XYZ file of C-alpha atoms in Angstrom:
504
model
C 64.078 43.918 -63.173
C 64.588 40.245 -64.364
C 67.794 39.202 -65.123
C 69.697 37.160 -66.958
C 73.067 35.302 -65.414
C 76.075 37.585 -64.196
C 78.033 37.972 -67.695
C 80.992 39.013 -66.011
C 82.359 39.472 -62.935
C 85.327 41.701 -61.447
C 87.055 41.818 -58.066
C 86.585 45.641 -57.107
C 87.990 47.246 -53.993
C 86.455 49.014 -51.535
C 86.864 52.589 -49.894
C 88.364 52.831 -46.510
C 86.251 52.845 -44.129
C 87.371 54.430 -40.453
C 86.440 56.514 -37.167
C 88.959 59.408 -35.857
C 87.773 61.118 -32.680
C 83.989 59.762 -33.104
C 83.895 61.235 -36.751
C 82.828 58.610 -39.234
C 84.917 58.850 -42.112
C 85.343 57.317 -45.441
C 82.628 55.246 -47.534
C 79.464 53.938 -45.138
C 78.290 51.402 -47.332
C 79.170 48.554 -49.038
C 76.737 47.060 -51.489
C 74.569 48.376 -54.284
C 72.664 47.144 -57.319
C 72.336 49.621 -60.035
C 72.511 50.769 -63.731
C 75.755 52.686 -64.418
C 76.611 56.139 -66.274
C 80.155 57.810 -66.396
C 80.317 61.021 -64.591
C 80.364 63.256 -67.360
C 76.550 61.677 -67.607
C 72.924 61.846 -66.024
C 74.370 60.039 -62.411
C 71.095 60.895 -60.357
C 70.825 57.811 -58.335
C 73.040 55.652 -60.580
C 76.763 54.424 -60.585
C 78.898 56.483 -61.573
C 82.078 55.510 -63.155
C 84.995 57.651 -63.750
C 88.639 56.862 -64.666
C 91.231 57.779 -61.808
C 92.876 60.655 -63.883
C 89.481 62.188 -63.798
C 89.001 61.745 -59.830
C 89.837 64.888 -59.152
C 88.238 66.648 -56.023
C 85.883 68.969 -58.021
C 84.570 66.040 -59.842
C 84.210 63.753 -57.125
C 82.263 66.809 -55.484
C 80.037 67.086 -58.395
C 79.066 63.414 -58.755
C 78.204 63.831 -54.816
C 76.075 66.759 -55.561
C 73.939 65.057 -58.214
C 73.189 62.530 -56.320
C 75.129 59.384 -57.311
C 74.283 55.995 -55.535
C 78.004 54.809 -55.921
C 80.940 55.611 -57.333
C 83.621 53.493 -59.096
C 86.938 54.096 -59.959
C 89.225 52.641 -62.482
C 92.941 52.603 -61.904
C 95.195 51.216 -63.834
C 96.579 47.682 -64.305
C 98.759 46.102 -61.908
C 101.925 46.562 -64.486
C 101.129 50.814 -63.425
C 103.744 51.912 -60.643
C 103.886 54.805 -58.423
C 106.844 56.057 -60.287
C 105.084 56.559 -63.200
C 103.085 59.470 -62.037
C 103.838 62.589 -62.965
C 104.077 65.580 -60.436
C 100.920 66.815 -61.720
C 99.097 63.609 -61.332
C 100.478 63.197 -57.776
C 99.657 66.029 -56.670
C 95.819 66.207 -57.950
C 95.885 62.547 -56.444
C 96.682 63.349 -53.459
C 93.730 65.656 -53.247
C 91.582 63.081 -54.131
C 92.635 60.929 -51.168
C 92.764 63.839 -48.958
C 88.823 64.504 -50.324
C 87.683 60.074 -50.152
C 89.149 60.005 -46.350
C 87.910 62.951 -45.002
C 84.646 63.156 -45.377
C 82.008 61.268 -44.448
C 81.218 59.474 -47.885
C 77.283 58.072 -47.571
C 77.735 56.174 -50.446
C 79.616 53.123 -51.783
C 82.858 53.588 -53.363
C 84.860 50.886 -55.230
C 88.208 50.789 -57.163
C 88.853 48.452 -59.960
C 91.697 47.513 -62.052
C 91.707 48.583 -65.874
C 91.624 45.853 -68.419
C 90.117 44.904 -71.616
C 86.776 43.913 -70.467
C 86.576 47.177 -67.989
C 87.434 49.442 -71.002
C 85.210 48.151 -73.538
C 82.139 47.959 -70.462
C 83.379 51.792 -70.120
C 82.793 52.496 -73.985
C 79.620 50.345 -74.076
C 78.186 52.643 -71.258
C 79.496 56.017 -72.704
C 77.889 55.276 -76.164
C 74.550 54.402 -74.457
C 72.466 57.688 -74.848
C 69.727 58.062 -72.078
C 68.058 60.596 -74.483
C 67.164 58.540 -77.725
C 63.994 56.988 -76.728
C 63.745 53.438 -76.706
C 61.142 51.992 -79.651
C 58.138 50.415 -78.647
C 58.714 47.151 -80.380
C 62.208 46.778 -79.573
C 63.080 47.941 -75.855
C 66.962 47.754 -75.292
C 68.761 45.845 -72.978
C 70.180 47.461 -70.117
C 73.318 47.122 -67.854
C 73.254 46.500 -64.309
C 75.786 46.719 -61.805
C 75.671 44.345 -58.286
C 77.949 44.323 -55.284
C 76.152 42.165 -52.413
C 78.643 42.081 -49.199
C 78.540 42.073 -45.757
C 77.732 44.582 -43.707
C 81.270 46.169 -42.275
C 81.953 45.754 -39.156
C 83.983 48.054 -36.686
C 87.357 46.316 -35.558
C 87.577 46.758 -31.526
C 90.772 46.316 -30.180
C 93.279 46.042 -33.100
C 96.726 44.898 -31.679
C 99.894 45.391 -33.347
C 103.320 44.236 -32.635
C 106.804 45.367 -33.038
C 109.543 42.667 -33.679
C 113.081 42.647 -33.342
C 116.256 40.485 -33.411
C 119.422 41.740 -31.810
C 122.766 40.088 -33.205
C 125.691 40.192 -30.655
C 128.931 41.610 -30.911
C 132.204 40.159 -29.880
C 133.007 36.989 -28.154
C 130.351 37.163 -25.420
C 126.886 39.055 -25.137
C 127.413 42.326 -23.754
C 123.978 44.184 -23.116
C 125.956 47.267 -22.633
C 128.021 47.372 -25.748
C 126.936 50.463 -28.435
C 124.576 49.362 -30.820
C 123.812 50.349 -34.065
C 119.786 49.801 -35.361
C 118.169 49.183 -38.533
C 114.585 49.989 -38.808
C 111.387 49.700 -40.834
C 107.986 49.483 -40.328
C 106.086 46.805 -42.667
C 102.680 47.582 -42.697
C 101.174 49.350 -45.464
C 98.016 51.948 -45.840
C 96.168 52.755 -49.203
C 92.731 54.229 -49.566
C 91.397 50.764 -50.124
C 92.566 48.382 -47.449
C 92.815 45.703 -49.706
C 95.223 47.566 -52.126
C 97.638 48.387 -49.381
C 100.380 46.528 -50.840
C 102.991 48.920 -50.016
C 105.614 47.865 -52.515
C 108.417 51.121 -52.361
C 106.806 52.038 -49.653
C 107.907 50.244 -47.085
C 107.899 46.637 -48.477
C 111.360 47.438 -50.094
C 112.748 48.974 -46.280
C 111.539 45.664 -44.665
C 113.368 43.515 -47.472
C 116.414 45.493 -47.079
C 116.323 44.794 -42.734
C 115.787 41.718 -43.186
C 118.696 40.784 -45.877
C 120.729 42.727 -43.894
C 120.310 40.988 -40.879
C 121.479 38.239 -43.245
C 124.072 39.750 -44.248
C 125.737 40.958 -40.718
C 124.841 37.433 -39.613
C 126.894 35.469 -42.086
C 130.085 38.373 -41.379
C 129.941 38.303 -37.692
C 129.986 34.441 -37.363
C 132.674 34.207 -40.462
C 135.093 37.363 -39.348
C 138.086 36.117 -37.120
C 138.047 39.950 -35.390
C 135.229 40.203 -33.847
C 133.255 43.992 -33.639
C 131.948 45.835 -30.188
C 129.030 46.869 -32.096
C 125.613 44.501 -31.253
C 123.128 45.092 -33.915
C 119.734 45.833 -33.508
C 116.824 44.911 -36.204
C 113.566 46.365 -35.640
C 110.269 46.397 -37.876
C 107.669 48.321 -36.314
C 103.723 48.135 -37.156
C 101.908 51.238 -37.240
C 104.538 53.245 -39.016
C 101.352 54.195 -41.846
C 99.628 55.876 -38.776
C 102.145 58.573 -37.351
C 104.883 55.370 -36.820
C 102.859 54.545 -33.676
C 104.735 51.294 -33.375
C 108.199 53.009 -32.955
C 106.234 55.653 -30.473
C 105.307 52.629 -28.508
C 108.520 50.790 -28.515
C 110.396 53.928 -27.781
C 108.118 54.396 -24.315
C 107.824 50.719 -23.255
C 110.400 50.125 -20.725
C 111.279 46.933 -21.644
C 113.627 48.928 -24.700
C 115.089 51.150 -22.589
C 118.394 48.985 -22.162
C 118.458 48.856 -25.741
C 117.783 52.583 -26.514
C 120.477 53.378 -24.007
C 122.836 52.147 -25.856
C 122.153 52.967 -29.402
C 125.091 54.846 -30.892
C 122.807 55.359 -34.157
C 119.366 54.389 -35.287
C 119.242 53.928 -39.921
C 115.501 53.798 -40.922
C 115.112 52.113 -43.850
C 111.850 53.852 -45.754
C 110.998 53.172 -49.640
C 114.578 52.444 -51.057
C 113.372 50.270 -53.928
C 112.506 52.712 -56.708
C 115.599 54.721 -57.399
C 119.493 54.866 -57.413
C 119.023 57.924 -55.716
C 119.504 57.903 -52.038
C 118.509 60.671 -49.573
C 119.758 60.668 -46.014
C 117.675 62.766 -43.810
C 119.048 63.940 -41.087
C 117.443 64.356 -37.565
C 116.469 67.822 -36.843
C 117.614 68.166 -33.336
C 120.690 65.978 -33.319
C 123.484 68.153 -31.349
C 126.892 68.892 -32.591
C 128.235 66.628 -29.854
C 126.246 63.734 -31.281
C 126.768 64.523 -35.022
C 130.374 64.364 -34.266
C 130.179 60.321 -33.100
C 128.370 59.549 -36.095
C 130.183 61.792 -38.806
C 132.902 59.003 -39.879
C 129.842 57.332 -40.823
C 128.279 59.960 -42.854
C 131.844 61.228 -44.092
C 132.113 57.508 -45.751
C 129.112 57.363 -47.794
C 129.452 59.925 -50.183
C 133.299 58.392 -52.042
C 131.163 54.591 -51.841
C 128.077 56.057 -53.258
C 129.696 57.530 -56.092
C 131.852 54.288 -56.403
C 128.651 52.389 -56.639
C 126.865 54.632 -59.366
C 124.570 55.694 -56.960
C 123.610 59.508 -56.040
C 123.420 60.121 -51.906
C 122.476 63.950 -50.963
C 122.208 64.654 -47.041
C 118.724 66.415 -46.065
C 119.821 68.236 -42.725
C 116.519 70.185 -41.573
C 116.743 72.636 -38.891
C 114.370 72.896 -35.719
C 112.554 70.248 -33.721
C 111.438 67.312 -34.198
C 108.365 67.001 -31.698
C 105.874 67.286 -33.972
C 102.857 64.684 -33.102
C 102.244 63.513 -36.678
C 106.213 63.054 -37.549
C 107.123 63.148 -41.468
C 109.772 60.247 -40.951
C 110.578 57.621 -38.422
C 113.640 58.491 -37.328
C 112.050 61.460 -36.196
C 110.192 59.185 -33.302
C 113.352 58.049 -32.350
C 115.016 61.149 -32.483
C 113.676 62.105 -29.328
C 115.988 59.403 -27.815
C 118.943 58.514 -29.885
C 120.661 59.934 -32.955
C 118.520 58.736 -36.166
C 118.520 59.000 -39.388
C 116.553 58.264 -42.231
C 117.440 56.810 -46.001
C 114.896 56.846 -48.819
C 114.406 57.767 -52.134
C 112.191 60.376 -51.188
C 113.336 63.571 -50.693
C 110.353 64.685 -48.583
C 107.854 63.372 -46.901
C 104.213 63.374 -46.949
C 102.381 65.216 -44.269
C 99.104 63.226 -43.830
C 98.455 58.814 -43.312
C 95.990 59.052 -46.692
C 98.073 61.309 -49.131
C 100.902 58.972 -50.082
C 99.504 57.445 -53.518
C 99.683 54.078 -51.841
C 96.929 52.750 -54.310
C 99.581 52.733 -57.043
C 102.815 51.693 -54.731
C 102.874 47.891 -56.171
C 106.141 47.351 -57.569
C 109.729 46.523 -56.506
C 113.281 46.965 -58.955
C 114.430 44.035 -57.478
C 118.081 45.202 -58.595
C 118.273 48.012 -57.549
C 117.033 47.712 -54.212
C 119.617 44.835 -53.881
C 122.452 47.740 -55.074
C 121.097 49.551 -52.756
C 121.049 47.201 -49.514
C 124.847 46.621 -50.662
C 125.650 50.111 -49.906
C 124.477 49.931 -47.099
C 125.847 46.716 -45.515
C 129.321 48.184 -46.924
C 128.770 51.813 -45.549
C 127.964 50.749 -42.014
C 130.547 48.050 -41.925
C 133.207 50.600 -42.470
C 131.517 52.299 -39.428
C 131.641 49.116 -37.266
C 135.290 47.789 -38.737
C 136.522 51.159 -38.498
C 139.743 49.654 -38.004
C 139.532 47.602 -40.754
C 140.188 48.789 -44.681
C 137.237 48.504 -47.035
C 138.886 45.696 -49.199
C 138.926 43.380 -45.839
C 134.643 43.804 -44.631
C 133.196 42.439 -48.138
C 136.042 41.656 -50.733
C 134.428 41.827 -54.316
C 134.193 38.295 -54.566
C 132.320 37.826 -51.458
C 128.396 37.459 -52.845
C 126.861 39.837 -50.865
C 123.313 40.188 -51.497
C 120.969 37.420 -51.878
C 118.996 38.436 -54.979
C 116.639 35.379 -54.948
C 115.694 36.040 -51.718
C 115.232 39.974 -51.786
C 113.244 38.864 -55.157
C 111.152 36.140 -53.368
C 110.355 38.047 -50.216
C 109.519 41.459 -52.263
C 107.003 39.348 -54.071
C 105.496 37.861 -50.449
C 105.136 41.317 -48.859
C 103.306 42.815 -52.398
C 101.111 39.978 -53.296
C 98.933 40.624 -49.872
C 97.502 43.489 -48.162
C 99.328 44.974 -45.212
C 96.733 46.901 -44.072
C 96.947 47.483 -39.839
C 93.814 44.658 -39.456
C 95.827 42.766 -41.559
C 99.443 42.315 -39.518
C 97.519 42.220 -36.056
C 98.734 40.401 -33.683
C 99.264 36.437 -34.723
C 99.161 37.411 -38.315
C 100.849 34.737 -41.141
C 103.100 37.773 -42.440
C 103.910 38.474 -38.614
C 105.032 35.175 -38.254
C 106.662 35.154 -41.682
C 108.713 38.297 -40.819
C 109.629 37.176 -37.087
C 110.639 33.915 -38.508
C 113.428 35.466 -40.895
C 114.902 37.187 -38.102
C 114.969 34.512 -35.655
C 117.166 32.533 -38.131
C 119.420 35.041 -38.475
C 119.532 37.052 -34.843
C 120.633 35.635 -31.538
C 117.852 37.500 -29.657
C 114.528 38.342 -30.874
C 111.652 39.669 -29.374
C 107.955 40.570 -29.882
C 106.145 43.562 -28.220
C 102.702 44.307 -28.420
C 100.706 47.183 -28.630
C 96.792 48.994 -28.715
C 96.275 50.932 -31.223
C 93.977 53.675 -30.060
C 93.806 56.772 -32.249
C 91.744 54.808 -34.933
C 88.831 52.269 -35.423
C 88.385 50.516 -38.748
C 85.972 48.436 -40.211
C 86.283 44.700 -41.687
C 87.383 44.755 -45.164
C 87.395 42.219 -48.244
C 87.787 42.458 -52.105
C 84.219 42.183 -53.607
C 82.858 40.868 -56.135
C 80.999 43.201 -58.843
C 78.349 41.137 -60.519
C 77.578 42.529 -64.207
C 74.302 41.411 -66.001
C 71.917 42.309 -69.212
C 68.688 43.314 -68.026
C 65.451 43.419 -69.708
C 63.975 47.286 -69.802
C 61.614 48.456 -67.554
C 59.536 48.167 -70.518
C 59.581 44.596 -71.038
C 58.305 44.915 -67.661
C 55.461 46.991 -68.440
C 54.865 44.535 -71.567
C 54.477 41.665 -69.054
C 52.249 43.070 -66.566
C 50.107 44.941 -69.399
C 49.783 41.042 -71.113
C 48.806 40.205 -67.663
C 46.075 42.602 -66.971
C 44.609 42.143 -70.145
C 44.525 38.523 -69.575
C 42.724 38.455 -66.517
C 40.756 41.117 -67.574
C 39.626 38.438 -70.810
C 39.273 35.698 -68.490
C 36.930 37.670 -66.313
C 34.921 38.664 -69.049
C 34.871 35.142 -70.585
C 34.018 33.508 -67.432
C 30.999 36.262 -66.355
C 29.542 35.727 -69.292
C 29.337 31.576 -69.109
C 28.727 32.017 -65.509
C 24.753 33.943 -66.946
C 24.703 31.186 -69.612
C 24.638 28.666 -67.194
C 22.001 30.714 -64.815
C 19.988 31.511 -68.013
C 19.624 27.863 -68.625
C 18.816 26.905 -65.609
C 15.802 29.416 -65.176
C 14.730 27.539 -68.450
């Protein structure tokens, strides 16, 4: 096929692809050149395209069965957040990711963004029809869809790290003194690496650390009494893969000083989407422990309502030894009393069905309302001596909302994919360098991460172009022939001229 020059070009995403226990999961390949047809079309060895409320597993299935050389998704624009979806639509969505990353996919798939260009491409393919024949003296144009990208490449040896700062209660360091930890973990996992900008989910936990580190930093140098509590601020890697970072730090005996003395460990997970707050509860905590947290808990509920916001308690019953834990705290757990606060009232079960894809956007205000409760709740744990009007009088300005606005913009304007906060990473160093400016001790620890390989990743670029029919083709080559089959002709008959006139 000759073409003309690309005539547009998109950035498309591509499919995750991964190995779990020497299964080869996700999509296998990565490049493709072919003419496109939407799935409700003839897709025998073409792309097909289909819009993401359509992706359902039975249609995905089909467009397998019929023998599709690629698939490509279209999502919506970037102004499209998680919270938009309706139960419905996260539900079938979650099917679909469930379907995409666990099977073994032989076939490039891509994701692209909706816009003007993408829809009217969609409507120019759906209003082709591949049964009107195409006239003799006027052959159509067709489209044709490129990706040409590397060859992916399985990542050996991907090394995460945990980092924490530890901010020292009264006068003088005491390693011993009860602590009280904040954690998140600030990676981020979406079926297409490079769309794992995990805005709710956990960008908005990692903001909230780190402003609160901030926060407790600016009240323990400024307060003339002094509190026993040090305080503890830990974001773990890993957390979109069963929290193996907080697994890891939990087991590495360097922590175990630490752990000992944690009176309480709050993980901070998606808190930037709602008003609503959910504290879930660890499953095993004993009475006995409950009761040295439960001034705490008995606190939040008159300061929530005081704040506009809604806080239910999610208490579960049982044990929390599961190896693929719903929440973090449930990792630490094990060890410590934990809790968890989010906007979620459950948790998803599986590292793939989370509807990460759409997870892009913060509400800058209320995640800062919401990391105000919580520096006010827990310092009327810490100052329990101390009435509420003393910790944060209302004219002390709490929250920095340029900052929680600048650094929620960082942590969503780049993929936090695992590969993509290894070890030495810029948003590593980013994140270690907020809490070393605002912690007296701070710490990295690294870890393997074992239980999964995956395979370089980058944003490609899909190459559109106008190409003449096959049967322009078959024009050319049949002017061809019939031109060297004249010439022939022509020249065999002056090549007997000239031997006729010689004989003469």
């Amino acid at each position: 096929v000759s073409f003309t020059a690309a005539s547009l070009q998109f950035q498309v995403y591509r499919l995750i692809q991964y190995d779990q226990s020497d299964e080869h999961l996700g999509s296998q390949l990565a490049s493709f050149n072919l003419v496109p047809a939407t799935y409700t079309q003839d897709v025998f060895r073409k792309l097909a395209i289909i819009q993401w409320q359509n992706a359902s597993e039975a249609n995905l299935a089909s467009i397998m069965d019929s023998k599709a050389s690629a698939v490509l998704v279209v999502l919506p624009d970037s102004t499209f957040s998680q919270g938009k979806l309706s139960s419905s639509q996260s539900q079938q969505w979650q099917k679909t990711e469930k379907y995409l990353t666990e099977n073994n996919i032989r076939i490039p798939v891509y994701f692209i963004e909706e816009s003007a260009d993408v829809t009217s491409l969609i409507q120019e393919v759906e209003s082709s029809s591949e049964t009107q024949p195409e006239f003799i003296l006027a052959p159509k144009d067709v489209l044709q869809f490129v990706v040409k990208t590397d060859t992916p490449r399985p990542v050996d040896a991907l090394m995460l790290e945990n980092l924490q700062g530890l901010l020292q209660g009264g006068d003088e360091f005491d390693a011993s003194a009860p602590t009280i930890a904040f954690v998140a973990n600030y990676d981020a996992l979406a079926v297409a690496p490079d769309m794992s900008f995990g805005a709710n989910s956990n960008a908005s936990g990692v903001v909230a650390l780190l402003e609160l580190s901030k926060i407790f930093s600016n009240l323990y140098t400024n307060l003339s009494t002094p509190s026993k509590y040090n305080l503890l601020f830990l974001l773990t890697s890993g957390g979109s893969i069963n929290y193996a970072g907080a697994e890891n730090w939990l087991n590495n005996p360097k922590s175990q000083n630490l752990i000992d003395n944690i009176d309480f460990a709050l993980c901070l997970d998606s808190i930037g989407e709602a008003a609503e707050l959910n504290l879930h509860i660890a499953r095993n905590a004993s009475d006995d422990k409950l009761a040295d947290i439960q001034n705490f808990y008995d606190k939040m509920p008159a300061l929530a309502e005081k704040m506009g916001l809604k806080l239910d308690f999610v208490k579960k019953t049982g044990s929390d030894q599961s190896s693929t834990p719903a929440w973090q705290h449930e990792r630490f757990s094990r060890k410590v009393l934990a809790a968890t606060i989010s906007n979620k009232e459950t948790a998803t079960t599986g590292i793939f069905d989370t509807g990460a894809i759409f997870d892009r956007s913060i509400n800058v205000d209320i995640l800062s309302k919401n990391i105000q409760f919580l520096a006010e709740a827990v310092s009327r744990y810490i100052f329990s001596g101390v009435t509420d009007d003393q910790v944060f009088p209302d004219t002390y300005p709490l929250v920095d909302q340029d900052f929680v606005e600048n650094m929620s913009n960082y942590l969503t304007s780049t993929s936090r994919f695992p590969s993509e906060v290894a070890v030495g990473s810029s948003i590593n160093d980013s994140l270690y360098s907020v809490l070393q400016g605002h912690t007296t001790e701070t710490a990295k620890t690294s870890f393997k991460l074992d239980s999964y390989k995956f395979y370089t990743h980058k944003p490609a670029t899909l190459n559109i172009y106008r190409a003449k029919s096959w049967i322009i083709e078959c024009y050319i080559a049949a002017s061809i022939l019939a031109y060297l089959a004249l010439l022939y002709v022509v020249l065999g008959f002056f090549s007997k001229s000239d031997d006729k006139a010689k004989r003469d």
